[in-house]
mmCIF file of C-alpha atoms in Angstrom:
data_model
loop_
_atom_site.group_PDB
_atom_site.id
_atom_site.type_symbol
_atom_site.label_atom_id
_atom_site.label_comp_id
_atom_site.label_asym_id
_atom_site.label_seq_id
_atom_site.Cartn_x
_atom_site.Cartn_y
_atom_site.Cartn_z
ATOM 1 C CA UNK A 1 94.502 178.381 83.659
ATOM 2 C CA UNK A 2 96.615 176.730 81.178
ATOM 3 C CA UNK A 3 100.328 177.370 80.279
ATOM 4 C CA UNK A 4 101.650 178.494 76.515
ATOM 5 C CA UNK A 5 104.524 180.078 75.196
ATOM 6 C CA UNK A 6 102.738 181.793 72.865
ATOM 7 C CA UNK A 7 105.369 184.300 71.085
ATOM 8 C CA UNK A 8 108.450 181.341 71.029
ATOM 9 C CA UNK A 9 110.965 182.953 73.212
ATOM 10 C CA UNK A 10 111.663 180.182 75.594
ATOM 11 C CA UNK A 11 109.637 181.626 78.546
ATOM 12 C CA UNK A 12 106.221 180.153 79.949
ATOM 13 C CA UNK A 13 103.341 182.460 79.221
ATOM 14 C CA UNK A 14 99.861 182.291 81.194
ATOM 15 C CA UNK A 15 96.420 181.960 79.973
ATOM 16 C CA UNK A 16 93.266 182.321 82.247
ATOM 17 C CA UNK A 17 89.393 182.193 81.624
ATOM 18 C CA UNK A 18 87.433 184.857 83.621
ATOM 19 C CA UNK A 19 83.111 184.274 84.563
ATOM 20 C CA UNK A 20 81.897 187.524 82.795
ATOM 21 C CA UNK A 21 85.052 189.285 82.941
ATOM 22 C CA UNK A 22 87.906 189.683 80.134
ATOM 23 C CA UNK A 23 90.221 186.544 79.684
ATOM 24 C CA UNK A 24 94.117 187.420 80.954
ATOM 25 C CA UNK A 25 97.255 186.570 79.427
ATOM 26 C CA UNK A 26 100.095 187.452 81.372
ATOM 27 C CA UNK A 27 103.184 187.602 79.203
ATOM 28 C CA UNK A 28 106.445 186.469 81.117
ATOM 29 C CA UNK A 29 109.079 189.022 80.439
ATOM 30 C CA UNK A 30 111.593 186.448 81.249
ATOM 31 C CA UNK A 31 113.156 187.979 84.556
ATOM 32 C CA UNK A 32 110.305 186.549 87.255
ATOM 33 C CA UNK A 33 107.735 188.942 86.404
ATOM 34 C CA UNK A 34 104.821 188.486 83.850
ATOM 35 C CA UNK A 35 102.864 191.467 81.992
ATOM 36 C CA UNK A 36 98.807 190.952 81.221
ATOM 37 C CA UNK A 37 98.174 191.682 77.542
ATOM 38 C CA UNK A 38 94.844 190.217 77.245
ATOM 39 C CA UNK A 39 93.086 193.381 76.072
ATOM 40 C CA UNK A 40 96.122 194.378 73.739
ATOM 41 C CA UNK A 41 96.731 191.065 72.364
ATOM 42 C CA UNK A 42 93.111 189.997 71.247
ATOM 43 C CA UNK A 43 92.140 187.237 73.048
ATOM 44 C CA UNK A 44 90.294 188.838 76.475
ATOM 45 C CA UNK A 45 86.858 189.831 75.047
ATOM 46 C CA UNK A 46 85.015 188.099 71.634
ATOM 47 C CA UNK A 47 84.789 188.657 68.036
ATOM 48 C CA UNK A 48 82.383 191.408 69.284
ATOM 49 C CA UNK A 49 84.299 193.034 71.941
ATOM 50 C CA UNK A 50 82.788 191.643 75.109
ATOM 51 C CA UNK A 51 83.658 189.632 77.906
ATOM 52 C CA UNK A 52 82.403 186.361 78.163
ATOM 53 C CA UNK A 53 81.618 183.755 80.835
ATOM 54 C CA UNK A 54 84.611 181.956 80.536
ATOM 55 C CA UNK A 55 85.027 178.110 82.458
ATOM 56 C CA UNK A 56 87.317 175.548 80.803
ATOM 57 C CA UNK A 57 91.012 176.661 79.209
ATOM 58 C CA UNK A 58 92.887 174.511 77.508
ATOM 59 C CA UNK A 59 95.868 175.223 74.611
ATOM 60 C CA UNK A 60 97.851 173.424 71.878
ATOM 61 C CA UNK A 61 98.568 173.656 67.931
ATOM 62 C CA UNK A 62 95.542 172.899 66.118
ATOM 63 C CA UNK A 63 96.543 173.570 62.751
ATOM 64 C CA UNK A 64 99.622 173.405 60.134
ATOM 65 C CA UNK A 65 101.037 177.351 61.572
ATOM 66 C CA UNK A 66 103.495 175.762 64.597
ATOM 67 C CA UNK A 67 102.103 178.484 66.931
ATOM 68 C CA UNK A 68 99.538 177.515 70.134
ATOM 69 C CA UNK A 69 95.799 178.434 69.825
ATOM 70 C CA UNK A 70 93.660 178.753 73.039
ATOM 71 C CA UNK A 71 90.646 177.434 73.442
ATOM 72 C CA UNK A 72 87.684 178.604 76.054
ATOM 73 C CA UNK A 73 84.451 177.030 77.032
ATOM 74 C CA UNK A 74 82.090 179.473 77.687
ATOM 75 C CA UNK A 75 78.309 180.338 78.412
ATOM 76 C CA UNK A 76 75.702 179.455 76.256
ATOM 77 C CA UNK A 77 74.266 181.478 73.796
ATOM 78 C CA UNK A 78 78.036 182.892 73.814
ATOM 79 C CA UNK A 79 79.974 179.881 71.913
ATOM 80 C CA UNK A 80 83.476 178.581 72.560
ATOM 81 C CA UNK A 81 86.379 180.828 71.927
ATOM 82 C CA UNK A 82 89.224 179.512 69.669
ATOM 83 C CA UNK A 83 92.150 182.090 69.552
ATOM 84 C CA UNK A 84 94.838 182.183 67.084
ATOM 85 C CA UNK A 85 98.113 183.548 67.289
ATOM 86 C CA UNK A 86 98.221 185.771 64.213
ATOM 87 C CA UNK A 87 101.553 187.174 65.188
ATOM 88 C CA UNK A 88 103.241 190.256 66.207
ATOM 89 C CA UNK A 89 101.712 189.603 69.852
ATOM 90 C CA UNK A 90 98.227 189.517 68.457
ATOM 91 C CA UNK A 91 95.500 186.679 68.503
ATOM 92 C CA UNK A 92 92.249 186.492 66.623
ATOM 93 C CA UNK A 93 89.006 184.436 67.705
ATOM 94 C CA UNK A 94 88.241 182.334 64.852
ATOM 95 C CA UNK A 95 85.657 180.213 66.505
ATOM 96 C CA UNK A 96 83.280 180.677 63.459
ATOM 97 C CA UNK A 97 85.923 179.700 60.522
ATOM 98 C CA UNK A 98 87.258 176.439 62.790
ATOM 99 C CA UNK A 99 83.454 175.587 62.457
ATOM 100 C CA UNK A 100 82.797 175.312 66.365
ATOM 101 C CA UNK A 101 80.386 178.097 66.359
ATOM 102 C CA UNK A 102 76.975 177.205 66.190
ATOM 103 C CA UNK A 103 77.155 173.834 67.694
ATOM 104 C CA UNK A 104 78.566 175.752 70.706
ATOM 105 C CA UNK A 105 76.082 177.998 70.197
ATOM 106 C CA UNK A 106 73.603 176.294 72.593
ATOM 107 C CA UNK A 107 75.658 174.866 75.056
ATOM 108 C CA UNK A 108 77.351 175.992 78.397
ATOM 109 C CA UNK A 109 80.821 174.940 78.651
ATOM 110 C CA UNK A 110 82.969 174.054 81.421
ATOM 111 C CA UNK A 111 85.628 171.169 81.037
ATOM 112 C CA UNK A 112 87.627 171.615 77.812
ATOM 113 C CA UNK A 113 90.445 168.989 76.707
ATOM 114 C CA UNK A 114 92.701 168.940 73.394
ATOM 115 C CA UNK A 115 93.747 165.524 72.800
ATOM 116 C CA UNK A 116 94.414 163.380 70.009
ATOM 117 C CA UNK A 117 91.171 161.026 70.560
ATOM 118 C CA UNK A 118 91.950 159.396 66.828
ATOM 119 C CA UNK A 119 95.411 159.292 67.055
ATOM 120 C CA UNK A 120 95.415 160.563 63.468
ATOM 121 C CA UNK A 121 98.578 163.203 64.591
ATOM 122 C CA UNK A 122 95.925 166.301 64.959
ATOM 123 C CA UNK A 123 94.298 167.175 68.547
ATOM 124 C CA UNK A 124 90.695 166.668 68.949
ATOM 125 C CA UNK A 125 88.094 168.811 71.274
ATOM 126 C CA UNK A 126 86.345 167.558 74.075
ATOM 127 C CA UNK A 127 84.188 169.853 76.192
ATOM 128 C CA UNK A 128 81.800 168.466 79.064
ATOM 129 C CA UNK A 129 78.419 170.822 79.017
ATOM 130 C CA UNK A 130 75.810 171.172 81.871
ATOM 131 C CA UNK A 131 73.558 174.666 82.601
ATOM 132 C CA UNK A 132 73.982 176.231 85.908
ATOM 133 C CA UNK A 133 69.771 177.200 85.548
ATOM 134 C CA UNK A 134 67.205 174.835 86.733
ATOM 135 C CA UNK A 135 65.104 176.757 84.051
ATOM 136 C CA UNK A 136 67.406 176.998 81.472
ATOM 137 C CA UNK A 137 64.797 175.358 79.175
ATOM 138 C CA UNK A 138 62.208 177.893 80.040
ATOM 139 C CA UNK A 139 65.180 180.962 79.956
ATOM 140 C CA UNK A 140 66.701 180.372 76.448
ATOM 141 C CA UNK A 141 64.910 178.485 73.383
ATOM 142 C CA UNK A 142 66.683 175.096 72.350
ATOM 143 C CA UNK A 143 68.794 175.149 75.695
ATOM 144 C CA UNK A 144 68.712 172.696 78.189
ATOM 145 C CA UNK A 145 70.139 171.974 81.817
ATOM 146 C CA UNK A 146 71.210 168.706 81.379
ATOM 147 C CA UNK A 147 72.996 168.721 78.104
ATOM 148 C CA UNK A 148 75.426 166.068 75.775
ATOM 149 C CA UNK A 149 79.459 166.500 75.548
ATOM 150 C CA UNK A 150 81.314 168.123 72.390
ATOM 151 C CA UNK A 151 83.678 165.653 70.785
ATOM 152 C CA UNK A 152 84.820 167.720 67.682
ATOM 153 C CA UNK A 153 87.609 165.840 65.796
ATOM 154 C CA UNK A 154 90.248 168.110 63.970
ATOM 155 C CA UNK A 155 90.923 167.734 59.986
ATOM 156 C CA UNK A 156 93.899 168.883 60.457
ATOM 157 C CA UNK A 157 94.024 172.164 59.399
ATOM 158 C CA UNK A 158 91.764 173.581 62.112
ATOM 159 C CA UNK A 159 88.592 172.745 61.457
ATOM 160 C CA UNK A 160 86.072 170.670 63.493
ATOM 161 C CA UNK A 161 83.097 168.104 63.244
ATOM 162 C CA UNK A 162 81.286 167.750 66.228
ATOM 163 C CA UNK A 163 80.692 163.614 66.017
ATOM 164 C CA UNK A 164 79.272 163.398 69.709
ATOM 165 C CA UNK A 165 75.648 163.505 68.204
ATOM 166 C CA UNK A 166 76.296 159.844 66.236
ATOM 167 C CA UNK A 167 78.018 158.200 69.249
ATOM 168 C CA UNK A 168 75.542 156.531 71.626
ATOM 169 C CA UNK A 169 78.048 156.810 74.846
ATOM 170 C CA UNK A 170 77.563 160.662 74.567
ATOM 171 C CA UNK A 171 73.918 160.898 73.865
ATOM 172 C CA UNK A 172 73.597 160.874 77.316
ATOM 173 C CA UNK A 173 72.505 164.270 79.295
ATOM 174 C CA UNK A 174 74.511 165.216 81.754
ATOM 175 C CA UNK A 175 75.879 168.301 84.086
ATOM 176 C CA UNK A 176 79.616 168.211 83.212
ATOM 177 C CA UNK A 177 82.338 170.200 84.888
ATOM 178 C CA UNK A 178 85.911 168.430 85.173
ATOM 179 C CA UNK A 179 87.538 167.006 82.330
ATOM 180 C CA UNK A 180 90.640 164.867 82.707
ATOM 181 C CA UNK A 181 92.929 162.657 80.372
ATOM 182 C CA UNK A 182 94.908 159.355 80.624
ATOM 183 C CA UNK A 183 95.631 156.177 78.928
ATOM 184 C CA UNK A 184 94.376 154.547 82.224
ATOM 185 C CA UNK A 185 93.592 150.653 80.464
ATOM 186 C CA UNK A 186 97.494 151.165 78.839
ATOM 187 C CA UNK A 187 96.360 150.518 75.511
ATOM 188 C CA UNK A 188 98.228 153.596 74.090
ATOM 189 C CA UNK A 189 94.800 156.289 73.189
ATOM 190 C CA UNK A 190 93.944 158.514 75.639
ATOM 191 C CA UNK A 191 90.425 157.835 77.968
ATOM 192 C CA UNK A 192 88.110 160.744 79.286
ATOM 193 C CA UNK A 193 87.060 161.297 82.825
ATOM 194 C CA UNK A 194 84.265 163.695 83.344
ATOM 195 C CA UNK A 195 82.732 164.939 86.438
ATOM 196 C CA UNK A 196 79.110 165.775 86.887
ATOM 197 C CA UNK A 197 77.386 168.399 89.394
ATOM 198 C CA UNK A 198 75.440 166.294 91.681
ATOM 199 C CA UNK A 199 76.400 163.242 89.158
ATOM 200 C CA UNK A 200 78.252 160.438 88.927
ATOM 201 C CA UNK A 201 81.640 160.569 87.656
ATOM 202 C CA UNK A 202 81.567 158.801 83.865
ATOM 203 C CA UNK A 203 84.647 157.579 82.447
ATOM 204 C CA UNK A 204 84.790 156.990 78.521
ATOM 205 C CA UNK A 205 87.396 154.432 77.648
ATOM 206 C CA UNK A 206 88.573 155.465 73.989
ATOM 207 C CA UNK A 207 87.372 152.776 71.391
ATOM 208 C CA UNK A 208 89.508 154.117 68.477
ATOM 209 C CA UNK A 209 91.651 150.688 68.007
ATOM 210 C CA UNK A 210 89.444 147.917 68.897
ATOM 211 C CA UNK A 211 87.705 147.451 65.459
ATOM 212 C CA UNK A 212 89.648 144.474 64.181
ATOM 213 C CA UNK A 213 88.288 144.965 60.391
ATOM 214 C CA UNK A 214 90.156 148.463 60.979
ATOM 215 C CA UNK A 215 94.185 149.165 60.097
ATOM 216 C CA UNK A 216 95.370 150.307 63.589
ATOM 217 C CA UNK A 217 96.989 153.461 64.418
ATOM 218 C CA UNK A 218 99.976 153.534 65.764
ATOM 219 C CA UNK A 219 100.974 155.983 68.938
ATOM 220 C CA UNK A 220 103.740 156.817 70.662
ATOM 221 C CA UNK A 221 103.543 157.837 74.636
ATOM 222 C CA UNK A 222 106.767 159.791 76.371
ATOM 223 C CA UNK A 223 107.192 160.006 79.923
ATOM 224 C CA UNK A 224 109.681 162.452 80.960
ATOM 225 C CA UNK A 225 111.635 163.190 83.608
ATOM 226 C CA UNK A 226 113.612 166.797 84.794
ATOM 227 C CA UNK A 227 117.205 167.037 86.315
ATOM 228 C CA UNK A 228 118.224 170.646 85.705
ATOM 229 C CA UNK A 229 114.440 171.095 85.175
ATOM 230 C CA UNK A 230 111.762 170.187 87.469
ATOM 231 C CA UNK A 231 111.249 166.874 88.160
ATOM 232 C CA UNK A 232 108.269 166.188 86.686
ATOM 233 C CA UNK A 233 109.291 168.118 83.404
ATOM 234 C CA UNK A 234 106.578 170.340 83.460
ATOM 235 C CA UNK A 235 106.557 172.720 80.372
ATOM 236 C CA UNK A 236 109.194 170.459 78.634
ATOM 237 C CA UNK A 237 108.102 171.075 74.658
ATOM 238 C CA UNK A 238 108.316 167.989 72.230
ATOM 239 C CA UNK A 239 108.260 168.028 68.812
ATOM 240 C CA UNK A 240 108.009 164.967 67.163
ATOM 241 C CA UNK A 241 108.693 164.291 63.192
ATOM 242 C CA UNK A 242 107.389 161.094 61.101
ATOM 243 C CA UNK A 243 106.035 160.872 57.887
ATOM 244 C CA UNK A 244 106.762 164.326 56.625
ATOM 245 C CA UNK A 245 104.588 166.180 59.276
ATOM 246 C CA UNK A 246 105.666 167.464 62.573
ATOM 247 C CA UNK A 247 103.396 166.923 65.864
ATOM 248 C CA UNK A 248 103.690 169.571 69.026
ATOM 249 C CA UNK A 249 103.086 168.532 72.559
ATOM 250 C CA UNK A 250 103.630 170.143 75.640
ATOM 251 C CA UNK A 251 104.696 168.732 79.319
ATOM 252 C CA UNK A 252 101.565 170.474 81.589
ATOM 253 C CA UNK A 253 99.327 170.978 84.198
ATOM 254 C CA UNK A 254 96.148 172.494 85.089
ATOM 255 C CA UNK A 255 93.957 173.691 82.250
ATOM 256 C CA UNK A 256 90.014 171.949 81.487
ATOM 257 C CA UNK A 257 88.352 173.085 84.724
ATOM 258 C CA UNK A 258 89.080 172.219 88.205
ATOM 259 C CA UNK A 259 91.096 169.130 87.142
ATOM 260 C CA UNK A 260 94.559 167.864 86.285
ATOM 261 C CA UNK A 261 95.410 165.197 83.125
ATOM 262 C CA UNK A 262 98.155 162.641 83.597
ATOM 263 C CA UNK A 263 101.666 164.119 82.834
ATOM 264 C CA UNK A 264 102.869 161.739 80.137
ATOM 265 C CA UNK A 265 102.337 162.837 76.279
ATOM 266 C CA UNK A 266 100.355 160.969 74.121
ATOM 267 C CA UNK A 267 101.422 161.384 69.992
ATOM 268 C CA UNK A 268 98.603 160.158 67.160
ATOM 269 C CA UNK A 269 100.886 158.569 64.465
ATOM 270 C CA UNK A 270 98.251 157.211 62.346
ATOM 271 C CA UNK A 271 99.832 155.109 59.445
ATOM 272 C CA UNK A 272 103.427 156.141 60.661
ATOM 273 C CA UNK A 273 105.812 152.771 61.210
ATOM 274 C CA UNK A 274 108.413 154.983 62.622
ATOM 275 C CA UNK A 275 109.833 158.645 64.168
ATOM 276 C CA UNK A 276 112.377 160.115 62.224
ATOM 277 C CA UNK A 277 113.150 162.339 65.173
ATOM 278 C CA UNK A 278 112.168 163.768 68.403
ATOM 279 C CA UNK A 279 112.953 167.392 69.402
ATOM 280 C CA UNK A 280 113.093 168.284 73.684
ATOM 281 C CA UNK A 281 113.481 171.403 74.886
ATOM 282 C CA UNK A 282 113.415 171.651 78.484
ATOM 283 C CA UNK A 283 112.482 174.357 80.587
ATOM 284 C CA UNK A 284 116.551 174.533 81.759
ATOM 285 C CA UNK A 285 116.772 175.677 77.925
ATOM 286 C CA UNK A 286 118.875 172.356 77.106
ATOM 287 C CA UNK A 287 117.553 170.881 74.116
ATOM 288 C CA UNK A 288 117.795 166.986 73.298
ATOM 289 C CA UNK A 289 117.288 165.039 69.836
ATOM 290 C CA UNK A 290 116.358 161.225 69.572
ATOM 291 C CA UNK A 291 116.200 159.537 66.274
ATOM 292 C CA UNK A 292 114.652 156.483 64.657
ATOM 293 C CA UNK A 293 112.271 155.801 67.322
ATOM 294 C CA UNK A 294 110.167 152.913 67.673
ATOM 295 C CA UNK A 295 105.932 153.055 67.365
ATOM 296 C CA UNK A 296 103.599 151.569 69.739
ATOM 297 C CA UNK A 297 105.544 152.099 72.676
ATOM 298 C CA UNK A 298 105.693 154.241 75.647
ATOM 299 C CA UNK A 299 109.323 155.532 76.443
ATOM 300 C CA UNK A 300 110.779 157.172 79.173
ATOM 301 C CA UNK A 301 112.861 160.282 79.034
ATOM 302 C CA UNK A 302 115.299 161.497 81.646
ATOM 303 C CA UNK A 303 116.493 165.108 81.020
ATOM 304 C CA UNK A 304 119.973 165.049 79.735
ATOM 305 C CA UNK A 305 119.863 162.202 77.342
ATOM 306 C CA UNK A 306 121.162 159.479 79.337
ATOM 307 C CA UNK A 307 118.107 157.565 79.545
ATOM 308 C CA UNK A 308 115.346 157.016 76.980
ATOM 309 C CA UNK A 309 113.939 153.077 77.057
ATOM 310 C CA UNK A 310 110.803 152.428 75.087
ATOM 311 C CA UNK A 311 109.293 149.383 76.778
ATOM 312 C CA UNK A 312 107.865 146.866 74.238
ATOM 313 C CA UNK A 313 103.844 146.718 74.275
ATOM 314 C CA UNK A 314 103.783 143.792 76.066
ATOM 315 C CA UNK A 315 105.763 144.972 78.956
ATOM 316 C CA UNK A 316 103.592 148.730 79.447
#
């Protein structure tokens, strides 16, 4: 399950993967109730009209439209799903044109995670694979029941390189389910926990800024905190604005499979030495705007605008 508001009217929308049944999307009509549209709004069945064996969920904006996309891990020989909001309530799978089609094509899915792994400003795929067939190998040509993780890193405009295969931490076979995400070491990129099936769990710290011959890119983490809203500010929306491009995050739980990421948002700055501006909009409907922010910090926000401290990077 993972939590969108995919038509931008201010209510909380709800995606779900289905095991070899149509996907759901229940639409929240803004007065406590919710209406499923996944048939009538594209994204339950594939390109080819038919359900798949959907695990991991996960959402975010992948590309340069503003509007969410929705990404599913599903069963091999079936590929990933990547839906786009094409507007006027409809989405559109376009695993094949974001290029995560036939190196999907192989694999069974379960944890998916979009997360800036780079910190270049875009989010980045993760997706932990493993078979549920002892005889996988035997069952479907090139497939295997142990199998490597997805890392496909985002150009920005929606389309993906799968770099996994020329990392040696990922070379490793494995049976992944769980996916989670947190800056756990407090160096300001996001880390990877994955859980096997009958496995140890294997935690990937994120590398991307300890190459000292490399310029390092900058980040900025947000913490928030509700007060007409929930406390923990879940579905809070944050746009953030620096160097002519504007980055979307969203306050959340659930989503991957069978796991929960830590609440605070991590924004990829890249070359950025400053935020022009940060947009909140919480789920009271009270929207807050912070300017001239600080990089390389993590800051906490308290609902209402009364509080937001970036600590220094010495004192995270």
């Amino acid at each position: 399950m993972a939590i969108l508001d995919y038509n931008r009217d201010g209510w909380p929308d709800v995606a779900i993967s289905n095991d070899t049944r149509p996907d759901h999307l229940y639409e929240n009509r803004g007065d406590g109730t919710f209406l499923e549209i996944g048939i009538i709004s594209g994204m339950a069945l594939s390109s080819r009209g038919e359900p798949q064996a959907g695990m991991g969920i996960d959402v975010g904006v992948l590309d340069t439209t503003g509007f969410e996309s929705i990404v599913v891990g599903n069963f091999s020989n079936e590929t990933m799903s990547l839906f786009r909001y094409a507007g006027d309530g409809y989405f559109v799978d376009r695993v094949r044109d974001a290029r995560l089609a036939i190196p999907s094509q192989r694999t069974l899915t379960f944890g998916v995670l979009l997360l800036d792994v780079d910190l270049d400003g875009d989010l980045d795929l993760f997706a932990a694979n493993g078979h549920v067939s002892l005889h996988a190998e035997s069952e479907q040509e090139g497939t295997f029941f142990e199998q490597p993780p997805h890392l496909f890193l985002n150009d920005g405009i929606g389309r993906f390189e799968d770099v996994a295969p020329t990392l040696d931490v990922f070379k490793v076979h494995s049976l992944g389910r769980g996916l989670a995400a947190a800056d756990y070491d407090l160096d300001g990129d996001v880390d990877i926990l994955m859980t096997q099936n009958g496995g140890p769990v294997r935690l990937f710290r994120n590398a991307v800024r300890r190459n000292a011959s490399d310029a390092r890119p900058a980040y900025l983490r947000i913490r928030v905190e509700g007060a007409q809203s929930n406390r923990s500010g879940i579905g809070a929306e944050l746009l953030l604005f620096a160097d002519g491009r504007r980055r979307h995050r969203r306050v959340r739980s659930g989503s991957s499979y069978l796991s929960q990421s830590e609440l605070p948002v991590t924004f990829g700055l890249g070359e950025a030495q400053r935020v022009d501006s940060i947009v909140v909009t919480w789920p009271s409907g009270e929207r807050e705007v912070h300017r001239d922010v600080p990089v390389n910090r993590t800051c906490d926000l308290v609902e209402g605008g009364q509080v937001f401290h970036c600590a220094s990077p010495d004192a995270q």
